[in-house]
XYZ file of C-alpha atoms in Angstrom:
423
model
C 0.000 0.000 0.000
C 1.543 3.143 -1.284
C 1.252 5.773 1.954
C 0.832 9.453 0.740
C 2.003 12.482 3.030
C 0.169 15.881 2.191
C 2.383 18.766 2.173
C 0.670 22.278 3.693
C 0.043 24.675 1.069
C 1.710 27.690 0.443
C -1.300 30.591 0.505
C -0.787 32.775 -2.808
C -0.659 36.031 -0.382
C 2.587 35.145 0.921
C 4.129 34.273 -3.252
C 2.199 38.127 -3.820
C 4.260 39.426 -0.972
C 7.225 37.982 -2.317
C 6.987 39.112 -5.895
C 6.038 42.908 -4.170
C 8.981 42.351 -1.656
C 11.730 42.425 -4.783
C 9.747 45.176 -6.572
C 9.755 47.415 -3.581
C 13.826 46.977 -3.588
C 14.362 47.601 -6.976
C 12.538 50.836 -6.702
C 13.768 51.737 -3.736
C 17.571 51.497 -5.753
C 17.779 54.746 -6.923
C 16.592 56.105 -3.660
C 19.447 55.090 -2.498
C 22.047 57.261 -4.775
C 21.513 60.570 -3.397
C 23.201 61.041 -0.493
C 26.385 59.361 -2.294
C 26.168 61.573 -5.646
C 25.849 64.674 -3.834
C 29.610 65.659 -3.862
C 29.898 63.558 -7.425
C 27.447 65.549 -9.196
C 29.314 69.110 -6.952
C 32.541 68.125 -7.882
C 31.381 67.896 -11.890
C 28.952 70.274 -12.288
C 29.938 72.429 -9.801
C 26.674 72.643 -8.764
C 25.763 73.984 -4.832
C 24.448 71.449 -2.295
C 21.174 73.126 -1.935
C 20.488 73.182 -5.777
C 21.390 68.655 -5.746
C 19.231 68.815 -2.634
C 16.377 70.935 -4.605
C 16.532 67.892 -6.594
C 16.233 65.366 -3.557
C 13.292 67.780 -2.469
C 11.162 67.418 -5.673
C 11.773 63.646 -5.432
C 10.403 63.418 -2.285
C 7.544 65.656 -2.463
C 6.463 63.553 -5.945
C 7.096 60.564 -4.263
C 4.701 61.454 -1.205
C 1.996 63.335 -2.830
C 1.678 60.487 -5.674
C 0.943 57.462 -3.431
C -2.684 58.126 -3.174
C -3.559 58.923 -6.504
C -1.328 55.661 -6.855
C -3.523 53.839 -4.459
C -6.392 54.682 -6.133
C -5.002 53.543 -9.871
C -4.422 50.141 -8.144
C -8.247 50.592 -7.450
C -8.528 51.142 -11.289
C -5.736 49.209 -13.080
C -4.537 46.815 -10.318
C -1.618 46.468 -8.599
C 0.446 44.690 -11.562
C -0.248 46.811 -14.070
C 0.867 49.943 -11.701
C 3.856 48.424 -10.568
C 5.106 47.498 -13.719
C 4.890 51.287 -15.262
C 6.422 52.401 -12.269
C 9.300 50.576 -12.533
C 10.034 51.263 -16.275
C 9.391 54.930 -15.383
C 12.197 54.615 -12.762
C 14.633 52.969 -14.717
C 14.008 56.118 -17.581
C 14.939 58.557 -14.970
C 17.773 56.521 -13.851
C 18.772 56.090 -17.085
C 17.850 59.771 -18.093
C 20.529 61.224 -15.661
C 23.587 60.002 -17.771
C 22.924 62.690 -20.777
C 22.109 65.166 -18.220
C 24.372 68.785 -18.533
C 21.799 71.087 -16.740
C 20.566 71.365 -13.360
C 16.980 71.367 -14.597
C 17.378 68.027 -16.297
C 18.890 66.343 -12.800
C 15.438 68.189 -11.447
C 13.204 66.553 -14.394
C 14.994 63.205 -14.072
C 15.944 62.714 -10.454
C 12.938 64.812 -9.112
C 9.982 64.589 -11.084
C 10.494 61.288 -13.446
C 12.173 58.652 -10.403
C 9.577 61.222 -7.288
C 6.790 59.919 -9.680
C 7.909 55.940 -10.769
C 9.111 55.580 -6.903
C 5.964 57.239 -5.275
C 3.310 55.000 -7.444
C 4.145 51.702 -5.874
C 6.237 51.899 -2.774
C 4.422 52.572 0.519
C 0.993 52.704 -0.762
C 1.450 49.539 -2.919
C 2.601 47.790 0.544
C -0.224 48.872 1.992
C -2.572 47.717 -0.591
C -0.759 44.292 -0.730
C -1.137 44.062 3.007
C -4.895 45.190 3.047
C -6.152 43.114 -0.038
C -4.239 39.817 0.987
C -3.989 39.573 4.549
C -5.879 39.430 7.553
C -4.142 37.400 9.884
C -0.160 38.572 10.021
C -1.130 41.996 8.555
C 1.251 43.738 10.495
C 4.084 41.425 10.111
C 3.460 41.430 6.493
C 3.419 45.362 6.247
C 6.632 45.352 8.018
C 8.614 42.869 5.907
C 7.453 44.680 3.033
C 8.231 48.253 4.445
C 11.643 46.695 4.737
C 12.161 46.390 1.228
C 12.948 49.918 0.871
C 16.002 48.876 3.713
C 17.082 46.383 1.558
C 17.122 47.739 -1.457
C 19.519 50.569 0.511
C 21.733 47.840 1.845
C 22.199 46.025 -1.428
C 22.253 49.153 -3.551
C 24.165 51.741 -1.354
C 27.472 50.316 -0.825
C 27.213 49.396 -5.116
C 26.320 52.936 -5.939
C 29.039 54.565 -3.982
C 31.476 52.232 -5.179
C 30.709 52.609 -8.723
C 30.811 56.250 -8.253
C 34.161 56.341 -7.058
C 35.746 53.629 -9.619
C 33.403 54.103 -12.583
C 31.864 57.170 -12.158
C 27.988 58.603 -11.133
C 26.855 57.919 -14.637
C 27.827 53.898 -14.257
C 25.961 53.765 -11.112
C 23.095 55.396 -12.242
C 22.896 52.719 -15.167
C 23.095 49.610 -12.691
C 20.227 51.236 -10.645
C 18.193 51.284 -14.028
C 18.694 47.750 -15.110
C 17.800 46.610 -11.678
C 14.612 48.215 -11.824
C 13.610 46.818 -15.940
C 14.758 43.479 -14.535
C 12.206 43.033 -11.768
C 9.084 43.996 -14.483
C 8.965 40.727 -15.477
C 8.244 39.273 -12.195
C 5.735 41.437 -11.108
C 3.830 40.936 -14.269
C 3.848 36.819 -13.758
C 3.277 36.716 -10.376
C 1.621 39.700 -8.916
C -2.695 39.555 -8.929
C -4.521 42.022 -7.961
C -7.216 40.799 -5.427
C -7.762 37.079 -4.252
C -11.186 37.149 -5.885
C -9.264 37.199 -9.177
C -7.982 33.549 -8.035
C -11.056 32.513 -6.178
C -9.371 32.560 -2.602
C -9.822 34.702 0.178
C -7.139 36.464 1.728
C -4.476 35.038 4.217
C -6.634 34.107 7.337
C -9.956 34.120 5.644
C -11.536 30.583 4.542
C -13.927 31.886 2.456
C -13.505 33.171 -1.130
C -13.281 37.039 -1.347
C -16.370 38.827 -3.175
C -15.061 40.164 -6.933
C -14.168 44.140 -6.031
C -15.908 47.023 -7.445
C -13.700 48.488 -10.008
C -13.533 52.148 -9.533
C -13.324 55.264 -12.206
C -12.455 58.553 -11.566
C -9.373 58.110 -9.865
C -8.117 61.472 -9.074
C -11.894 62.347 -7.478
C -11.420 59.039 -5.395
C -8.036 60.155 -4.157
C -9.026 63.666 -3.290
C -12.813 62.386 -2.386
C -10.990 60.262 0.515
C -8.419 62.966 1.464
C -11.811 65.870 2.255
C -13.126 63.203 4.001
C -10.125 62.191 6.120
C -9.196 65.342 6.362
C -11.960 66.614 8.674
C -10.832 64.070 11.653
C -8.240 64.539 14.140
C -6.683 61.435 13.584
C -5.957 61.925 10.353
C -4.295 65.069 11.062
C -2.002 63.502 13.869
C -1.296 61.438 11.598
C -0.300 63.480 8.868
C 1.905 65.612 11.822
C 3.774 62.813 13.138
C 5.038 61.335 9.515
C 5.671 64.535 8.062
C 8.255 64.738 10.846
C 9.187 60.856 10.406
C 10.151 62.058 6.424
C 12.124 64.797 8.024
C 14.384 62.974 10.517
C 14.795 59.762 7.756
C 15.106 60.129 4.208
C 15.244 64.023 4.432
C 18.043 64.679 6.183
C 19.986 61.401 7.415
C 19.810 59.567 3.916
C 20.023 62.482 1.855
C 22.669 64.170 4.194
C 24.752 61.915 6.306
C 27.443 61.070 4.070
C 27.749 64.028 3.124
C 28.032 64.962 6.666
C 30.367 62.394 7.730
C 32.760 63.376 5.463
C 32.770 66.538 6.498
C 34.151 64.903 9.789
C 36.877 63.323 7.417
C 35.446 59.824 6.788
C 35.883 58.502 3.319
C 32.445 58.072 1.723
C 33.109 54.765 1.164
C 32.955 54.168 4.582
C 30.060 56.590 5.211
C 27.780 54.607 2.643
C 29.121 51.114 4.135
C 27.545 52.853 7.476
C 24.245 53.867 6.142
C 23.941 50.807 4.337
C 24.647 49.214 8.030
C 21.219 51.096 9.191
C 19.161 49.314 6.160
C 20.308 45.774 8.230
C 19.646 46.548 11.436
C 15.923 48.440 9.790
C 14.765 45.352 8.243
C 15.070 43.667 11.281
C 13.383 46.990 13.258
C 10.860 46.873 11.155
C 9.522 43.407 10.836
C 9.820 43.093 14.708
C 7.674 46.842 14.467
C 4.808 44.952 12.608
C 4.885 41.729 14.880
C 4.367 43.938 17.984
C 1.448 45.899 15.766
C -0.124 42.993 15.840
C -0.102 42.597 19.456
C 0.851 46.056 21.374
C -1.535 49.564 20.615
C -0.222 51.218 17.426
C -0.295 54.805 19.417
C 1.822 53.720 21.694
C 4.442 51.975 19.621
C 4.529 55.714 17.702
C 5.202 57.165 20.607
C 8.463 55.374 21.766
C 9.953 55.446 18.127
C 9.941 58.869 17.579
C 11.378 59.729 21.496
C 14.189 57.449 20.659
C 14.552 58.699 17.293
C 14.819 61.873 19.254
C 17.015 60.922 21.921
C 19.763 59.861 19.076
C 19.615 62.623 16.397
C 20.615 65.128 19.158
C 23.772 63.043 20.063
C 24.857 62.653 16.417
C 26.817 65.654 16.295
C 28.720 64.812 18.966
C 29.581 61.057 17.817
C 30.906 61.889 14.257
C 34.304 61.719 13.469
C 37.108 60.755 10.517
C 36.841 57.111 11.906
C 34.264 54.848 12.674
C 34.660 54.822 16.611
C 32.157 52.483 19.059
C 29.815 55.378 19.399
C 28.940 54.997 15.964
C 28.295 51.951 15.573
C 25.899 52.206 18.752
C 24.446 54.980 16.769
C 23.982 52.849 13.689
C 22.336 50.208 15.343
C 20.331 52.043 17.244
C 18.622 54.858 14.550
C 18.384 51.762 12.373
C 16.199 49.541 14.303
C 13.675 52.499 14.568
C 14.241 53.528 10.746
C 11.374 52.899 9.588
C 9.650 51.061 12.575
C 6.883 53.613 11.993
C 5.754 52.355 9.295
C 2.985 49.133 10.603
C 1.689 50.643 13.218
C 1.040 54.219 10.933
C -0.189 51.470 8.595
C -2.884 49.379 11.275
C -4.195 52.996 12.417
C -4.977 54.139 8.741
C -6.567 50.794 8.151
C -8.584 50.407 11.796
C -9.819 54.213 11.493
C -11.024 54.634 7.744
C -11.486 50.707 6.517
C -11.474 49.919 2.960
C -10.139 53.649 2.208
C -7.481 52.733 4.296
C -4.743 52.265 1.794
C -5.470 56.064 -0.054
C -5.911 57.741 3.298
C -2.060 56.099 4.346
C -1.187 57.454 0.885
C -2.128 60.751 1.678
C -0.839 60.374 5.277
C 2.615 59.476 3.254
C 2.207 62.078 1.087
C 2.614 64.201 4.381
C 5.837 62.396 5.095
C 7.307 63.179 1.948
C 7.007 66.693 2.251
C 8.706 66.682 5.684
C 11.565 64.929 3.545
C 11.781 67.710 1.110
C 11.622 70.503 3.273
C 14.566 68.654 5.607
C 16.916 67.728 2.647
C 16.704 70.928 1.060
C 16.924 72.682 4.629
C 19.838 70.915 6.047
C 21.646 71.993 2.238
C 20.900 75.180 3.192
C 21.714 74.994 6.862
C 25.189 73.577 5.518
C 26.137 76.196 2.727
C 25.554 78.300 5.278
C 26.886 77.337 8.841
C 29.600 75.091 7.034
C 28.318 72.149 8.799
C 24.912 70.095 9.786
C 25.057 70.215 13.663
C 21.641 72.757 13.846
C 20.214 70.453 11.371
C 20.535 67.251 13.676
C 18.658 69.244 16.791
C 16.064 70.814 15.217
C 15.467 67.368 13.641
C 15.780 66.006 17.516
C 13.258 68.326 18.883
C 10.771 67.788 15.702
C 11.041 63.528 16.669
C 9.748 65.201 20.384
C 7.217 66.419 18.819
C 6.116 63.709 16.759
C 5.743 61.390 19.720
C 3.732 63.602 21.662
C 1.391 64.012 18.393
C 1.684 59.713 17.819
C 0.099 59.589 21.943
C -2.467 61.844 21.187
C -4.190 60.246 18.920
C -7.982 58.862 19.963
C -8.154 55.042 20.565
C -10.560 54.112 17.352
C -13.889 52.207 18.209
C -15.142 51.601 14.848
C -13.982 52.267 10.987
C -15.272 55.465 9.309
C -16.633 54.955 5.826
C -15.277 57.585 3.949
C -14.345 58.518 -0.006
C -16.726 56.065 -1.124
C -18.316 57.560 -3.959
């Protein structure tokens, strides 16, 4: 008699999270390359600082105040579709930079072409992924997938600054853009866009999921959701408290930090090698982040990460120097496990507080965080032009984090979701 052993099946959520997981890195690639091109692109160009951080600043604000008109194309295309176009869009501007002679074309390419590829599937896609295909692990899954963007900074960093140096920015800039064409392929086999498409129901559900309406009008959905959010204090704690995550994160330490620590005489090399350290120790911040979503109150997991986010921005200054000394690497590992740790719990409240709209009202709640990027990268190039170094940058960026936590505890405990946008 022939005995048979059944092997558990693998839900399709977790192969969708997968094929999102590498998508997220590639895009997140050429957000990588700024903070190690600044002083390339300076040294060429002779451009200032504060017009390669303009750059960073229109990047960021595209990148924040697409992801809810994103969200709300995945509504209308799907995800695949989406997240296919934005990665060929990326690798254009990537690609785009190399014939670049202006400052206006680094602004077209870097700012608006890679702010607009970049912001149309990377946190709001994550969020969708997480809303439309899990219920159980939500938070953990939001969290590995937030991560991504860590990853693709550890893998890509210590690459891009290493081409720069040997081959030049333009090389770099070239590997960043074949990265992103190559992962097209696998979004478009194995991405779907809702688990009613495959007859499932989503991770933690037995029972199939009912076919989704499919939405027109996606710019009135997207600002439809936003009026609505917009008149409840949540929301705008919300909105407060990332804005000044975007500040303190990819504003000013991954735009600026290299930049800063070799100011204090560290080679760049080892500056990037350093950053590229945080991405490690965030991937691991962040997952943990969404397992304790699942389990501890979102508020209160805001409020912790943004005092300790605090607590080490306003001892940077003093811990920088031409070598890499045990203070740093405390540093390092500390500001990276709360990177990004934000991210799931910002995430669950979004998704407990609004419902289905959840995913667009995070977009717009992004979109917030974005602009707290700009305004920090191109401030902290200005603060440096003019003070010849970043040290008022790093405490005003400690006594915004403050801030934020105070803003995170704040918010109202939510007793039921608010159906909003849904015209």
């Amino acid at each position: 008699m022939q005995l048979t052993t059944s092997r558990p099946k693998v839900h399709r959520a977790w192969i969708i999270a997968g094929a999102a997981f590498f998508a997220l890195l590639a895009a997140a690639g050429f957000r990588a390359a700024p903070g190690v091109l600044i002083d390339p692109l300076h040294e060429e160009f002779g451009w200032s600082r504060a017009t390669i951080a303009s750059a960073v600043s229109v990047n960021l604000v595209l990148y924040g105040l697409f992801a809810p008109f994103a969200a709300a194309l995945m509504e209308r295309f799907g995800m695949r579709r989406v997240a296919a176009t934005a990665l060929v869009v990326v690798a254009i501007g990537a690609g785009g930079t190399v014939f670049m002679s202006e400052s206006w074309q680094l602004i077209l390419c870097w700012g608006v072409l890679v702010g607009v590829g970049t912001g149309s599937m990377a946190m709001s896609f994550a969020a969708t992924v997480a809303a439309r295909w899990f219920v159980r692990s939500r938070g953990t899954v939001t969290g590995i997938l937030t991560a991504a963007g860590a990853t693709g900074q550890l893998i890509f960093l210590p690459i891009v600054a290493k081409l720069a140096i040997s081959e030049g920015w333009r090389t770099a800039s070239l590997v960043i853009a074949i990265a992103a064409l190559a992962v097209v392929p696998l979004v478009l086999l194995a991405i779907r866009d809702h688990p009613a498409d495959l007859g499932i129901g989503p991770y933690g559900v037995d029972e199939p999921a009912e076919v989704p309406e499919r939405r027109t009008g996606t710019a009135k959905r997207a600002l439809s959701v936003l009026f609505s959010a917009a008149r409840t204090r949540t929301f705008w704690l919300l909105a407060v408290g990332f804005a000044i995550c975007g500040a303190t994160t990819n504003g000013l330490v991954s735009t600026h930090f290299v930049p800063a620590a070799h100011d204090h005489g560290m080679p760049q090399t080892t500056a990037a090698g350093l950053l590229a350290l945080v991405g490690i120790f965030d991937v691991v911040g962040t997952i943990a982040s969404g397992w304790l979503t699942d389990r501890v109150d979102p508020r209160i997991l805001l409020g912790v990460y943004y005092a300790l986010r605090g607590i080490s921005l306003a001892l940077l200054p003093q811990l920088l120097s031409d070598s890499v000394e045990m203070s740093t690497w405390a540093f390092i590992i500390f500001y990276g496990l709360d990177w990004v740790a934000t991210v799931p719990p910002t995430v669950a409240l979004c998704v407990r507080q609004f419902g289905e709209a959840g995913p667009i009202v995070f977009g717009w709640v992004f979109a917030s965080h974005q602009l707290g990027a700009a305004i920090a990268a191109f401030g902290a190039g200005v603060i440096r032009d003019h003070f010849g170094d970043y040290a008022v940058a790093w405490y005003i960026a400690a006594g915004l984090a403050i801030l934020g936590s105070l803003a995170s505890i704040s918010i109202r405990r939510p007793n039921t979701s608010v159906a909003i946008g849904v015209s």
